[in-house]
mmCIF file of C-alpha atoms in Angstrom:
data_model
loop_
_atom_site.group_PDB
_atom_site.id
_atom_site.type_symbol
_atom_site.label_atom_id
_atom_site.label_comp_id
_atom_site.label_asym_id
_atom_site.label_seq_id
_atom_site.Cartn_x
_atom_site.Cartn_y
_atom_site.Cartn_z
ATOM 1 C CA MET A 1 -9.639 29.071 -12.522
ATOM 2 C CA THR A 2 -5.873 28.528 -12.589
ATOM 3 C CA LYS A 3 -4.301 31.134 -14.884
ATOM 4 C CA HIS A 4 -0.755 29.825 -14.722
ATOM 5 C CA LEU A 5 1.491 27.372 -12.961
ATOM 6 C CA THR A 6 4.761 28.215 -11.291
ATOM 7 C CA ALA A 7 7.811 26.033 -10.753
ATOM 8 C CA GLY A 8 10.992 26.330 -8.747
ATOM 9 C CA ALA A 9 13.944 23.997 -8.368
ATOM 10 C CA SER A 10 17.095 23.685 -6.294
ATOM 11 C CA GLU A 11 19.891 21.231 -5.569
ATOM 12 C CA THR A 12 22.516 20.664 -2.909
ATOM 13 C CA VAL A 13 25.376 18.281 -2.174
ATOM 14 C CA ILE A 14 24.546 15.820 0.603
ATOM 15 C CA THR A 15 27.937 14.154 1.040
ATOM 16 C CA ALA A 16 29.180 17.082 3.151
ATOM 17 C CA ILE A 17 28.544 15.342 6.466
ATOM 18 C CA LYS A 18 30.702 14.647 9.497
ATOM 19 C CA ASP A 19 33.325 11.952 8.924
ATOM 20 C CA ARG A 20 32.936 12.494 5.186
ATOM 21 C CA PRO A 21 33.476 9.230 3.303
ATOM 22 C CA GLU A 22 35.610 8.803 0.205
ATOM 23 C CA VAL A 23 33.532 9.518 -2.882
ATOM 24 C CA TYR A 24 33.932 8.944 -6.605
ATOM 25 C CA ALA A 25 31.141 11.477 -7.208
ATOM 26 C CA GLU A 26 29.154 13.771 -4.959
ATOM 27 C CA LEU A 27 25.739 12.689 -3.701
ATOM 28 C CA TYR A 28 22.990 15.240 -4.411
ATOM 29 C CA ALA A 29 19.516 16.044 -3.236
ATOM 30 C CA ARG A 30 17.284 17.987 -5.604
ATOM 31 C CA ALA A 31 13.818 19.488 -5.343
ATOM 32 C CA LEU A 32 11.134 20.543 -7.807
ATOM 33 C CA VAL A 33 8.160 22.507 -6.471
ATOM 34 C CA LEU A 34 5.029 23.093 -8.548
ATOM 35 C CA ALA A 35 2.402 25.631 -7.481
ATOM 36 C CA ASP A 36 -0.929 26.903 -8.796
ATOM 37 C CA GLY A 37 -1.482 29.847 -6.445
ATOM 38 C CA GLU A 38 -3.366 27.755 -3.885
ATOM 39 C CA LYS A 39 -1.404 24.524 -3.600
ATOM 40 C CA GLN A 40 2.292 23.656 -3.606
ATOM 41 C CA LEU A 41 3.569 20.159 -4.432
ATOM 42 C CA ALA A 42 7.193 19.183 -3.828
ATOM 43 C CA ILE A 43 9.134 16.331 -5.418
ATOM 44 C CA VAL A 44 12.461 15.684 -3.681
ATOM 45 C CA THR A 45 15.055 13.257 -5.031
ATOM 46 C CA ALA A 46 18.107 12.021 -3.137
ATOM 47 C CA ASP A 47 21.182 9.999 -4.101
ATOM 48 C CA TYR A 48 20.696 7.696 -1.111
ATOM 49 C CA GLY A 49 19.973 4.018 -0.730
ATOM 50 C CA GLN A 50 16.680 4.362 1.086
ATOM 51 C CA PHE A 51 15.093 5.989 4.118
ATOM 52 C CA THR A 52 13.115 4.100 6.729
ATOM 53 C CA LEU A 53 9.463 5.001 7.197
ATOM 54 C CA GLN A 54 10.242 6.521 10.572
ATOM 55 C CA TYR A 55 13.111 8.683 9.338
ATOM 56 C CA ASN A 56 11.176 9.773 6.247
ATOM 57 C CA LYS A 57 8.500 11.104 8.606
ATOM 58 C CA VAL A 58 11.204 13.185 10.317
ATOM 59 C CA LEU A 59 12.228 14.600 6.931
ATOM 60 C CA LEU A 60 8.655 15.469 5.974
ATOM 61 C CA GLU A 61 8.077 17.208 9.302
ATOM 62 C CA ALA A 62 11.274 19.230 8.882
ATOM 63 C CA ILE A 63 10.168 20.322 5.405
ATOM 64 C CA GLN A 64 6.733 21.315 6.698
ATOM 65 C CA CYS A 65 8.248 23.290 9.579
ATOM 66 C CA THR A 66 10.463 25.267 7.195
ATOM 67 C CA THR A 67 8.142 25.726 4.203
ATOM 68 C CA GLY A 68 4.603 25.200 5.442
ATOM 69 C CA ILE A 69 4.024 22.538 2.788
ATOM 70 C CA PRO A 70 2.053 19.702 4.440
ATOM 71 C CA PRO A 71 3.587 16.195 4.376
ATOM 72 C CA GLU A 72 0.849 14.898 2.068
ATOM 73 C CA HIS A 73 2.068 17.382 -0.555
ATOM 74 C CA VAL A 74 5.707 16.203 -0.467
ATOM 75 C CA VAL A 75 7.302 13.051 -1.837
ATOM 76 C CA ILE A 76 10.914 12.052 -1.189
ATOM 77 C CA ASN A 77 12.329 9.584 -3.685
ATOM 78 C CA CYS A 78 15.643 7.779 -3.132
ATOM 79 C CA SER A 79 17.586 6.680 -6.199
ATOM 80 C CA HIS A 80 18.585 3.517 -4.290
ATOM 81 C CA THR A 81 22.208 3.780 -5.282
ATOM 82 C CA HIS A 82 24.110 1.024 -3.488
ATOM 83 C CA ASN A 83 27.173 3.210 -2.940
ATOM 84 C CA ALA A 84 25.485 5.489 -0.401
ATOM 85 C CA PRO A 85 23.953 5.315 3.083
ATOM 86 C CA GLY A 86 20.758 3.339 3.505
ATOM 87 C CA VAL A 87 21.791 -0.024 2.031
ATOM 88 C CA ASP A 88 24.265 -2.815 2.730
ATOM 89 C CA GLY A 89 24.814 -1.782 6.325
ATOM 90 C CA ARG A 90 25.785 1.812 5.551
ATOM 91 C CA GLU A 91 23.927 3.816 8.161
ATOM 92 C CA MET A 92 23.897 7.474 9.149
ATOM 93 C CA SER A 93 24.695 8.662 12.653
ATOM 94 C CA GLU A 94 22.039 10.561 14.603
ATOM 95 C CA GLU A 95 24.041 13.720 13.977
ATOM 96 C CA SER A 96 24.061 13.082 10.228
ATOM 97 C CA GLU A 97 20.329 12.357 10.204
ATOM 98 C CA ALA A 98 19.622 15.663 11.942
ATOM 99 C CA TRP A 99 21.904 17.489 9.502
ATOM 100 C CA LEU A 100 20.219 15.936 6.465
ATOM 101 C CA ALA A 101 16.732 16.836 7.728
ATOM 102 C CA THR A 102 17.795 20.475 8.021
ATOM 103 C CA CYS A 103 19.474 20.258 4.617
ATOM 104 C CA LEU A 104 16.402 18.895 2.789
ATOM 105 C CA ALA A 105 14.118 21.398 4.474
ATOM 106 C CA GLY A 106 16.357 24.228 3.288
ATOM 107 C CA LEU A 107 16.494 22.665 -0.179
ATOM 108 C CA VAL A 108 12.709 22.741 -0.575
ATOM 109 C CA LYS A 109 12.592 26.282 0.842
ATOM 110 C CA ASP A 110 15.068 27.361 -1.833
ATOM 111 C CA ALA A 111 12.851 25.820 -4.517
ATOM 112 C CA VAL A 112 9.793 27.616 -3.131
ATOM 113 C CA ASP A 113 11.698 30.903 -3.112
ATOM 114 C CA ALA A 114 12.616 30.314 -6.775
ATOM 115 C CA LEU A 115 9.018 29.849 -7.993
ATOM 116 C CA GLU A 116 8.332 31.553 -11.327
ATOM 117 C CA PRO A 117 5.743 31.188 -14.105
ATOM 118 C CA ALA A 118 6.396 27.935 -15.917
ATOM 119 C CA THR A 119 5.337 25.786 -18.838
ATOM 120 C CA LEU A 120 5.383 22.013 -18.385
ATOM 121 C CA ARG A 121 6.114 19.474 -21.109
ATOM 122 C CA SER A 122 5.950 15.712 -20.584
ATOM 123 C CA GLY A 123 7.275 12.897 -22.742
ATOM 124 C CA ARG A 124 8.594 9.368 -22.889
ATOM 125 C CA ALA A 125 11.289 7.563 -24.857
ATOM 126 C CA PRO A 126 12.345 3.906 -25.053
ATOM 127 C CA VAL A 127 15.471 2.864 -23.140
ATOM 128 C CA GLN A 128 16.625 -0.171 -21.202
ATOM 129 C CA ILE A 129 19.816 -0.079 -19.154
ATOM 130 C CA GLY A 130 19.084 -3.141 -17.030
ATOM 131 C CA TYR A 131 17.631 -6.637 -16.965
ATOM 132 C CA ASN A 132 15.182 -8.477 -14.790
ATOM 133 C CA ARG A 133 17.355 -10.172 -12.190
ATOM 134 C CA ARG A 134 15.164 -13.167 -11.287
ATOM 135 C CA ILE A 135 15.569 -16.419 -13.199
ATOM 136 C CA MET A 136 14.656 -19.988 -12.272
ATOM 137 C CA ASN A 137 17.458 -22.557 -12.199
ATOM 138 C CA ASP A 138 17.226 -26.209 -13.171
ATOM 139 C CA GLU A 139 16.194 -27.172 -9.642
ATOM 140 C CA GLY A 140 13.209 -24.820 -9.719
ATOM 141 C CA TYR A 141 14.678 -22.143 -7.457
ATOM 142 C CA ILE A 142 14.810 -18.434 -8.286
ATOM 143 C CA THR A 143 18.382 -17.153 -8.465
ATOM 144 C CA MET A 144 19.773 -13.680 -9.150
ATOM 145 C CA ALA A 145 21.014 -13.461 -12.738
ATOM 146 C CA PRO A 146 19.970 -11.552 -15.881
ATOM 147 C CA ASN A 147 16.668 -12.841 -17.253
ATOM 148 C CA PRO A 148 16.179 -11.521 -20.815
ATOM 149 C CA GLU A 149 12.532 -12.610 -20.748
ATOM 150 C CA GLY A 150 11.731 -11.137 -17.337
ATOM 151 C CA SER A 151 9.674 -8.041 -16.654
ATOM 152 C CA VAL A 152 11.306 -4.606 -17.154
ATOM 153 C CA VAL A 153 10.093 -1.026 -17.607
ATOM 154 C CA PRO A 154 11.754 -0.166 -20.953
ATOM 155 C CA TRP A 155 11.322 3.592 -21.049
ATOM 156 C CA VAL A 156 12.196 6.878 -19.390
ATOM 157 C CA ASP A 157 9.489 9.346 -18.367
ATOM 158 C CA VAL A 158 10.508 12.990 -18.636
ATOM 159 C CA LEU A 159 9.077 16.288 -17.402
ATOM 160 C CA GLY A 160 10.578 19.529 -18.652
ATOM 161 C CA THR A 161 9.735 22.778 -16.862
ATOM 162 C CA TYR A 162 10.470 26.011 -18.746
ATOM 163 C CA ASP A 163 10.465 29.677 -17.759
ATOM 164 C CA GLU A 164 8.796 32.495 -19.712
ATOM 165 C CA ASN A 165 11.865 32.759 -21.968
ATOM 166 C CA GLY A 166 11.734 29.078 -22.851
ATOM 167 C CA GLU A 167 14.790 28.260 -20.749
ATOM 168 C CA ILE A 168 14.911 25.153 -18.587
ATOM 169 C CA ILE A 169 14.028 25.497 -14.924
ATOM 170 C CA ALA A 170 14.284 21.764 -14.294
ATOM 171 C CA VAL A 171 14.151 18.387 -15.997
ATOM 172 C CA LEU A 172 12.761 15.447 -14.040
ATOM 173 C CA PHE A 173 13.475 12.037 -15.544
ATOM 174 C CA SER A 174 12.526 8.633 -14.167
ATOM 175 C CA HIS A 175 13.594 5.091 -14.986
ATOM 176 C CA ALA A 176 13.415 1.745 -13.174
ATOM 177 C CA ALA A 177 16.695 -0.095 -12.541
ATOM 178 C CA HIS A 178 18.815 -0.791 -9.467
ATOM 179 C CA PRO A 179 21.876 1.514 -9.437
ATOM 180 C CA VAL A 180 24.326 -1.360 -8.871
ATOM 181 C CA ILE A 181 26.706 -1.025 -11.812
ATOM 182 C CA VAL A 182 29.456 0.376 -9.593
ATOM 183 C CA HIS A 183 28.241 -1.649 -6.591
ATOM 184 C CA TRP A 184 31.171 -3.355 -4.780
ATOM 185 C CA SER A 185 33.523 -2.645 -7.670
ATOM 186 C CA SER A 186 34.404 0.393 -5.547
ATOM 187 C CA GLU A 187 34.002 1.140 -1.837
ATOM 188 C CA GLU A 188 33.748 4.872 -2.595
ATOM 189 C CA MET A 189 30.377 6.551 -2.464
ATOM 190 C CA GLY A 190 28.592 7.924 -5.505
ATOM 191 C CA ALA A 191 25.300 8.068 -7.364
ATOM 192 C CA ASP A 192 25.933 5.210 -9.852
ATOM 193 C CA TYR A 193 24.294 5.504 -13.296
ATOM 194 C CA PRO A 194 21.804 8.269 -12.285
ATOM 195 C CA GLY A 195 24.734 10.550 -11.469
ATOM 196 C CA TYR A 196 26.431 9.791 -14.783
ATOM 197 C CA ALA A 197 23.120 10.387 -16.581
ATOM 198 C CA VAL A 198 22.766 13.834 -15.010
ATOM 199 C CA GLU A 199 26.262 14.820 -16.115
ATOM 200 C CA HIS A 200 25.734 13.593 -19.678
ATOM 201 C CA LEU A 201 22.343 15.299 -19.863
ATOM 202 C CA ARG A 202 23.993 18.579 -18.911
ATOM 203 C CA ASN A 203 26.110 18.242 -22.044
ATOM 204 C CA PHE A 204 23.080 17.546 -24.243
ATOM 205 C CA LEU A 205 21.011 20.510 -23.062
ATOM 206 C CA GLU A 206 21.347 24.270 -23.083
ATOM 207 C CA LEU A 207 20.990 25.119 -19.406
ATOM 208 C CA LYS A 208 21.119 28.242 -17.337
ATOM 209 C CA PRO A 209 23.372 28.053 -14.243
ATOM 210 C CA GLU A 210 20.464 27.460 -11.871
ATOM 211 C CA SER A 211 18.787 24.722 -13.964
ATOM 212 C CA VAL A 212 18.276 21.478 -12.041
ATOM 213 C CA LEU A 213 18.241 17.896 -13.381
ATOM 214 C CA LEU A 214 16.459 15.373 -11.141
ATOM 215 C CA PHE A 215 16.446 11.580 -11.393
ATOM 216 C CA ALA A 216 13.616 9.612 -9.752
ATOM 217 C CA GLN A 217 13.741 5.840 -9.320
ATOM 218 C CA GLY A 218 10.864 3.680 -10.513
ATOM 219 C CA CYS A 219 9.734 0.233 -9.356
ATOM 220 C CA ALA A 220 13.060 -1.556 -9.677
ATOM 221 C CA ALA A 221 12.954 -4.315 -7.063
ATOM 222 C CA ASP A 222 13.525 -7.015 -9.686
ATOM 223 C CA ILE A 223 15.657 -5.039 -12.173
ATOM 224 C CA ASN A 224 19.430 -4.590 -11.950
ATOM 225 C CA GLY A 225 21.332 -2.011 -13.928
ATOM 226 C CA TYR A 226 23.604 -3.899 -16.337
ATOM 227 C CA PRO A 227 26.253 -5.093 -15.892
ATOM 228 C CA LEU A 228 26.070 -5.740 -12.157
ATOM 229 C CA ARG A 229 29.338 -4.540 -10.567
ATOM 230 C CA GLY A 230 30.579 -3.581 -14.020
ATOM 231 C CA GLY A 231 32.578 -0.603 -12.747
ATOM 232 C CA PHE A 232 32.895 3.036 -13.693
ATOM 233 C CA LYS A 233 33.219 2.709 -17.480
ATOM 234 C CA ALA A 234 30.136 0.504 -17.731
ATOM 235 C CA CYS A 235 28.267 2.923 -15.473
ATOM 236 C CA ASP A 236 29.235 5.794 -17.734
ATOM 237 C CA VAL A 237 27.842 3.935 -20.763
ATOM 238 C CA ALA A 238 24.542 3.279 -18.996
ATOM 239 C CA GLY A 239 24.321 6.895 -17.877
ATOM 240 C CA PHE A 240 24.942 8.107 -21.419
ATOM 241 C CA ALA A 241 22.189 5.853 -22.793
ATOM 242 C CA LEU A 242 19.693 7.111 -20.226
ATOM 243 C CA ALA A 243 20.654 10.748 -20.819
ATOM 244 C CA PHE A 244 20.343 10.346 -24.597
ATOM 245 C CA ALA A 245 16.864 8.832 -24.240
ATOM 246 C CA THR A 246 15.875 11.648 -21.870
ATOM 247 C CA HIS A 247 17.035 14.194 -24.423
ATOM 248 C CA GLN A 248 15.005 12.468 -27.127
ATOM 249 C CA ALA A 249 11.919 12.453 -24.912
ATOM 250 C CA LEU A 250 12.237 16.183 -24.356
ATOM 251 C CA LYS A 251 12.303 16.784 -28.110
ATOM 252 C CA THR A 252 8.912 15.119 -28.569
ATOM 253 C CA ALA A 253 7.365 16.078 -25.218
ATOM 254 C CA GLU A 254 3.811 17.419 -25.196
ATOM 255 C CA GLU A 255 2.799 20.588 -23.391
ATOM 256 C CA VAL A 256 0.799 19.955 -20.230
ATOM 257 C CA PRO A 257 -2.304 22.195 -20.171
ATOM 258 C CA VAL A 258 -2.509 24.677 -17.304
ATOM 259 C CA ALA A 259 -4.817 23.203 -14.686
ATOM 260 C CA PRO A 260 -5.250 23.052 -10.915
ATOM 261 C CA LEU A 261 -2.852 20.863 -8.952
ATOM 262 C CA LYS A 262 -4.371 17.892 -7.154
ATOM 263 C CA ALA A 263 -3.063 15.519 -4.498
ATOM 264 C CA HIS A 264 -4.317 12.522 -2.599
ATOM 265 C CA SER A 265 -2.556 10.049 -0.320
ATOM 266 C CA GLU A 266 -3.395 6.875 1.554
ATOM 267 C CA LEU A 267 -1.734 4.783 4.248
ATOM 268 C CA VAL A 268 -2.417 1.128 3.501
ATOM 269 C CA ASN A 269 -1.551 -1.816 5.748
ATOM 270 C CA LEU A 270 -0.262 -4.955 4.037
ATOM 271 C CA PRO A 271 -0.395 -8.210 6.031
ATOM 272 C CA PHE A 272 2.684 -10.341 6.592
ATOM 273 C CA ARG A 273 2.538 -14.090 6.580
ATOM 274 C CA ASP A 274 2.549 -15.802 9.948
ATOM 275 C CA PRO A 275 6.026 -16.391 11.407
ATOM 276 C CA PRO A 276 7.478 -19.871 11.791
ATOM 277 C CA SER A 277 6.264 -21.786 14.832
ATOM 278 C CA VAL A 278 7.951 -21.372 18.190
ATOM 279 C CA ALA A 279 9.599 -24.772 17.732
ATOM 280 C CA GLU A 280 10.892 -23.822 14.269
ATOM 281 C CA CYS A 281 12.302 -20.543 15.593
ATOM 282 C CA GLU A 282 14.021 -22.356 18.451
ATOM 283 C CA GLN A 283 15.563 -24.744 15.947
ATOM 284 C CA LEU A 284 16.821 -21.797 13.861
ATOM 285 C CA ILE A 285 18.421 -20.325 16.979
ATOM 286 C CA LYS A 286 20.211 -23.622 17.594
ATOM 287 C CA GLU A 287 21.490 -23.616 14.005
ATOM 288 C CA PHE A 288 22.447 -19.921 14.080
ATOM 289 C CA PRO A 289 23.149 -19.089 17.748
ATOM 290 C CA ASP A 290 24.899 -15.799 16.965
ATOM 291 C CA ASP A 291 22.076 -14.353 14.871
ATOM 292 C CA GLU A 292 19.995 -12.076 17.089
ATOM 293 C CA ARG A 293 17.377 -11.668 14.380
ATOM 294 C CA TYR A 294 16.152 -15.213 14.953
ATOM 295 C CA VAL A 295 15.796 -14.382 18.631
ATOM 296 C CA ALA A 296 13.601 -11.431 17.631
ATOM 297 C CA LEU A 297 11.653 -13.695 15.292
ATOM 298 C CA LEU A 298 11.035 -16.092 18.200
ATOM 299 C CA GLU A 299 9.487 -13.253 20.184
ATOM 300 C CA VAL A 300 7.168 -12.528 17.260
ATOM 301 C CA ALA A 301 6.163 -16.205 17.146
ATOM 302 C CA LYS A 302 5.503 -16.280 20.883
ATOM 303 C CA SER A 303 3.380 -13.121 20.789
ATOM 304 C CA GLY A 304 0.975 -14.505 18.218
ATOM 305 C CA GLU A 305 0.556 -10.959 16.944
ATOM 306 C CA LYS A 306 -0.546 -10.428 13.365
ATOM 307 C CA ARG A 307 1.992 -8.086 11.745
ATOM 308 C CA THR A 308 1.267 -5.609 8.959
ATOM 309 C CA LEU A 309 3.479 -3.390 6.834
ATOM 310 C CA PRO A 310 2.624 0.327 6.558
ATOM 311 C CA PHE A 311 2.448 1.162 2.851
ATOM 312 C CA PRO A 312 2.199 4.907 2.097
ATOM 313 C CA ILE A 313 0.979 5.694 -1.412
ATOM 314 C CA SER A 314 0.207 9.047 -2.993
ATOM 315 C CA ALA A 315 -0.603 10.746 -6.278
ATOM 316 C CA PHE A 316 -0.011 14.299 -7.511
ATOM 317 C CA ALA A 317 -1.737 15.526 -10.661
ATOM 318 C CA VAL A 318 -1.852 18.513 -12.984
ATOM 319 C CA GLY A 319 -5.448 18.479 -14.136
ATOM 320 C CA ASP A 320 -6.252 15.349 -16.103
ATOM 321 C CA ALA A 321 -3.065 15.332 -18.173
ATOM 322 C CA LEU A 322 -0.198 14.512 -15.807
ATOM 323 C CA CYS A 323 0.076 12.321 -12.729
ATOM 324 C CA PHE A 324 2.915 11.309 -10.393
ATOM 325 C CA LEU A 325 2.129 8.069 -8.560
ATOM 326 C CA SER A 326 4.464 7.447 -5.614
ATOM 327 C CA VAL A 327 4.722 4.149 -3.763
ATOM 328 C CA SER A 328 6.864 3.238 -0.776
ATOM 329 C CA HIS A 329 9.204 0.231 -0.417
ATOM 330 C CA GLU A 330 10.760 -1.845 -3.218
ATOM 331 C CA LEU A 331 8.050 -2.950 -5.640
ATOM 332 C CA PHE A 332 8.459 -5.396 -8.488
ATOM 333 C CA SER A 333 8.323 -3.813 -11.935
ATOM 334 C CA GLU A 334 4.972 -5.485 -12.700
ATOM 335 C CA TYR A 335 3.309 -2.953 -10.419
ATOM 336 C CA GLN A 336 4.642 -0.043 -12.455
ATOM 337 C CA LEU A 337 3.522 -1.674 -15.685
ATOM 338 C CA PHE A 338 0.068 -2.184 -14.166
ATOM 339 C CA ALA A 339 -0.140 1.424 -12.989
ATOM 340 C CA ASP A 340 0.919 2.717 -16.389
ATOM 341 C CA GLU A 341 -1.713 0.613 -18.134
ATOM 342 C CA THR A 342 -4.434 1.505 -15.628
ATOM 343 C CA SER A 343 -3.825 5.236 -15.281
ATOM 344 C CA PRO A 344 -6.580 7.522 -16.607
ATOM 345 C CA PHE A 345 -4.048 10.333 -17.132
ATOM 346 C CA SER A 346 -2.349 11.165 -20.417
ATOM 347 C CA HIS A 347 1.128 11.053 -18.835
ATOM 348 C CA THR A 348 1.953 9.005 -15.743
ATOM 349 C CA PHE A 349 5.178 8.796 -13.756
ATOM 350 C CA VAL A 350 5.556 5.979 -11.220
ATOM 351 C CA PHE A 351 8.073 6.405 -8.403
ATOM 352 C CA GLY A 352 9.187 3.578 -6.110
ATOM 353 C CA TYR A 353 11.359 3.949 -2.985
ATOM 354 C CA THR A 354 9.323 7.014 -2.039
ATOM 355 C CA ASN A 355 8.457 8.268 1.444
ATOM 356 C CA GLY A 356 10.104 5.273 3.071
ATOM 357 C CA SER A 357 11.451 1.925 1.945
ATOM 358 C CA GLU A 358 12.152 -1.098 4.121
ATOM 359 C CA VAL A 359 11.146 -4.342 2.366
ATOM 360 C CA TYR A 360 10.615 -5.931 -1.023
ATOM 361 C CA ILE A 361 7.064 -6.172 -2.304
ATOM 362 C CA ALA A 362 6.799 -9.017 -4.779
ATOM 363 C CA THR A 363 3.946 -10.433 -6.842
ATOM 364 C CA LYS A 364 1.593 -13.280 -6.024
ATOM 365 C CA ALA A 365 3.378 -15.531 -8.507
ATOM 366 C CA ALA A 366 6.669 -14.920 -6.715
ATOM 367 C CA TYR A 367 5.306 -15.412 -3.194
ATOM 368 C CA ASP A 368 3.538 -18.603 -4.256
ATOM 369 C CA LEU A 369 6.959 -20.186 -4.873
ATOM 370 C CA GLY A 370 7.499 -20.300 -1.112
ATOM 371 C CA LEU A 371 11.031 -21.337 -0.169
ATOM 372 C CA ARG A 372 11.948 -21.388 -3.874
ATOM 373 C CA ALA A 373 10.979 -17.707 -4.302
ATOM 374 C CA GLY A 374 14.485 -16.283 -4.206
ATOM 375 C CA TYR A 375 16.102 -13.298 -2.564
ATOM 376 C CA GLU A 376 13.259 -10.789 -2.873
ATOM 377 C CA ALA A 377 10.232 -12.975 -2.116
ATOM 378 C CA GLY A 378 11.478 -15.904 -0.050
ATOM 379 C CA PRO A 379 10.243 -16.053 3.557
ATOM 380 C CA ARG A 380 13.611 -16.898 5.088
ATOM 381 C CA ASN A 381 15.296 -13.842 3.552
ATOM 382 C CA HIS A 382 12.643 -11.538 4.931
ATOM 383 C CA ALA A 383 12.938 -13.085 8.379
ATOM 384 C CA LEU A 384 16.643 -12.254 8.209
ATOM 385 C CA SER A 385 16.159 -8.613 7.258
ATOM 386 C CA GLY A 386 14.542 -7.411 10.465
ATOM 387 C CA PRO A 387 12.659 -8.455 13.575
ATOM 388 C CA TYR A 388 9.346 -8.885 11.746
ATOM 389 C CA ARG A 389 10.328 -8.934 8.089
ATOM 390 C CA LEU A 390 8.448 -12.018 7.044
ATOM 391 C CA ALA A 391 7.214 -12.443 3.514
ATOM 392 C CA LEU A 392 3.945 -10.690 2.769
ATOM 393 C CA VAL A 393 0.843 -12.713 1.977
ATOM 394 C CA PRO A 394 0.394 -13.424 -1.753
ATOM 395 C CA SER A 395 -2.938 -11.584 -1.845
ATOM 396 C CA ILE A 396 -1.205 -8.219 -1.377
ATOM 397 C CA GLU A 397 -0.761 -7.942 -5.151
ATOM 398 C CA GLU A 398 -4.522 -7.795 -5.620
ATOM 399 C CA GLN A 399 -4.775 -5.381 -2.696
ATOM 400 C CA ILE A 400 -2.124 -3.028 -4.101
ATOM 401 C CA ARG A 401 -3.619 -3.084 -7.587
ATOM 402 C CA ALA A 402 -6.999 -2.135 -6.133
ATOM 403 C CA GLU A 403 -5.439 0.671 -4.088
ATOM 404 C CA ILE A 404 -3.614 2.071 -7.129
ATOM 405 C CA THR A 405 -6.806 2.017 -9.211
ATOM 406 C CA ASP A 406 -8.790 3.635 -6.421
ATOM 407 C CA LEU A 407 -6.138 6.317 -5.846
ATOM 408 C CA PHE A 408 -6.080 7.247 -9.527
ATOM 409 C CA GLY A 409 -9.852 7.715 -9.420
ATOM 410 C CA LYS A 410 -9.752 9.826 -6.264
ATOM 411 C CA VAL A 411 -7.068 12.208 -7.455
ATOM 412 C CA LYS A 412 -8.600 12.546 -10.916
ATOM 413 C CA ASN A 413 -12.022 13.412 -9.488
ATOM 414 C CA SER A 414 -10.788 15.601 -6.623
#
């Protein structure tokens, strides 16, 4: 019988790398570790665009080597800020990747070393700082523009962890919206609205010096923070709104009963659509002779190989009251809404961009539009984003929904 839970948190700057770029705000990584005496679960958040599946595996192995926590008990969530490495051609050097792996491993070790008896409180408050970004034009094609009637996730989920004196160890808050309010309005690196939200939240709360505030990104593939490329002042406004809602959620949060920690993970394979024919690929090469990606696509067509996308998915739970569902890649917001409606737990967080992110995962309705499906779901875009990044088959929505439902059942009954 679990008598008490413990929690520990830590944070570190992750812009201190070789050839340091110009920044408008530091990038941070933060960790929250929960333990019940037998099991430790680690949630790591990073102000980065995204990590590939392969590199995320390197990070998990580094954390395990340093802390002993197995990879299936660690999730690494990227905020997906577009003013950081991992998006728009901003890549890390091999030296920087090695440095960051050591850094995150030390970060989690610091959180483990800080474990202390804790009370958990979970809540939710309404907030919307973005809009669905997919809207159909008069010609029947999906374009990127605010769609007031499109799907969004209009709330923030909040977990407060408190020490025996009632002081805050950490606050984890999660919302779904692309951090693109600063995007391209400045070349400098920074965390976008999640960073502003953390700073405003610090002003709302009474914190001890070692308290940690963590932002985790939800399923935001089709949601842009508003206004897109609005600049620093607009980003500050969005951050304030999110911080205020987080503060409100903490005021009404419910205590999570002490219970054993549970975890379950799966590695699912999602099928891609078949590539264009060899003749079609050869024609694309003639039209775009300098684009090596079409050459790679031709090799895929010639091989006849059926390609699949690795799709890691996991769930952490505190008894039957609280669950953290983590999915990899960039999922449309409909998946988060489905998970929230389906979950058998009293409080459910849904994290996207977790443990690797490489492609968009759209819905059947979007994929069924074919060439009219727009940036996130159109087959030509996906062919351009990598050597095998074709659109996924429309049936993957049903497959993912079934996997989410099954995972909830497994972790609840474990």
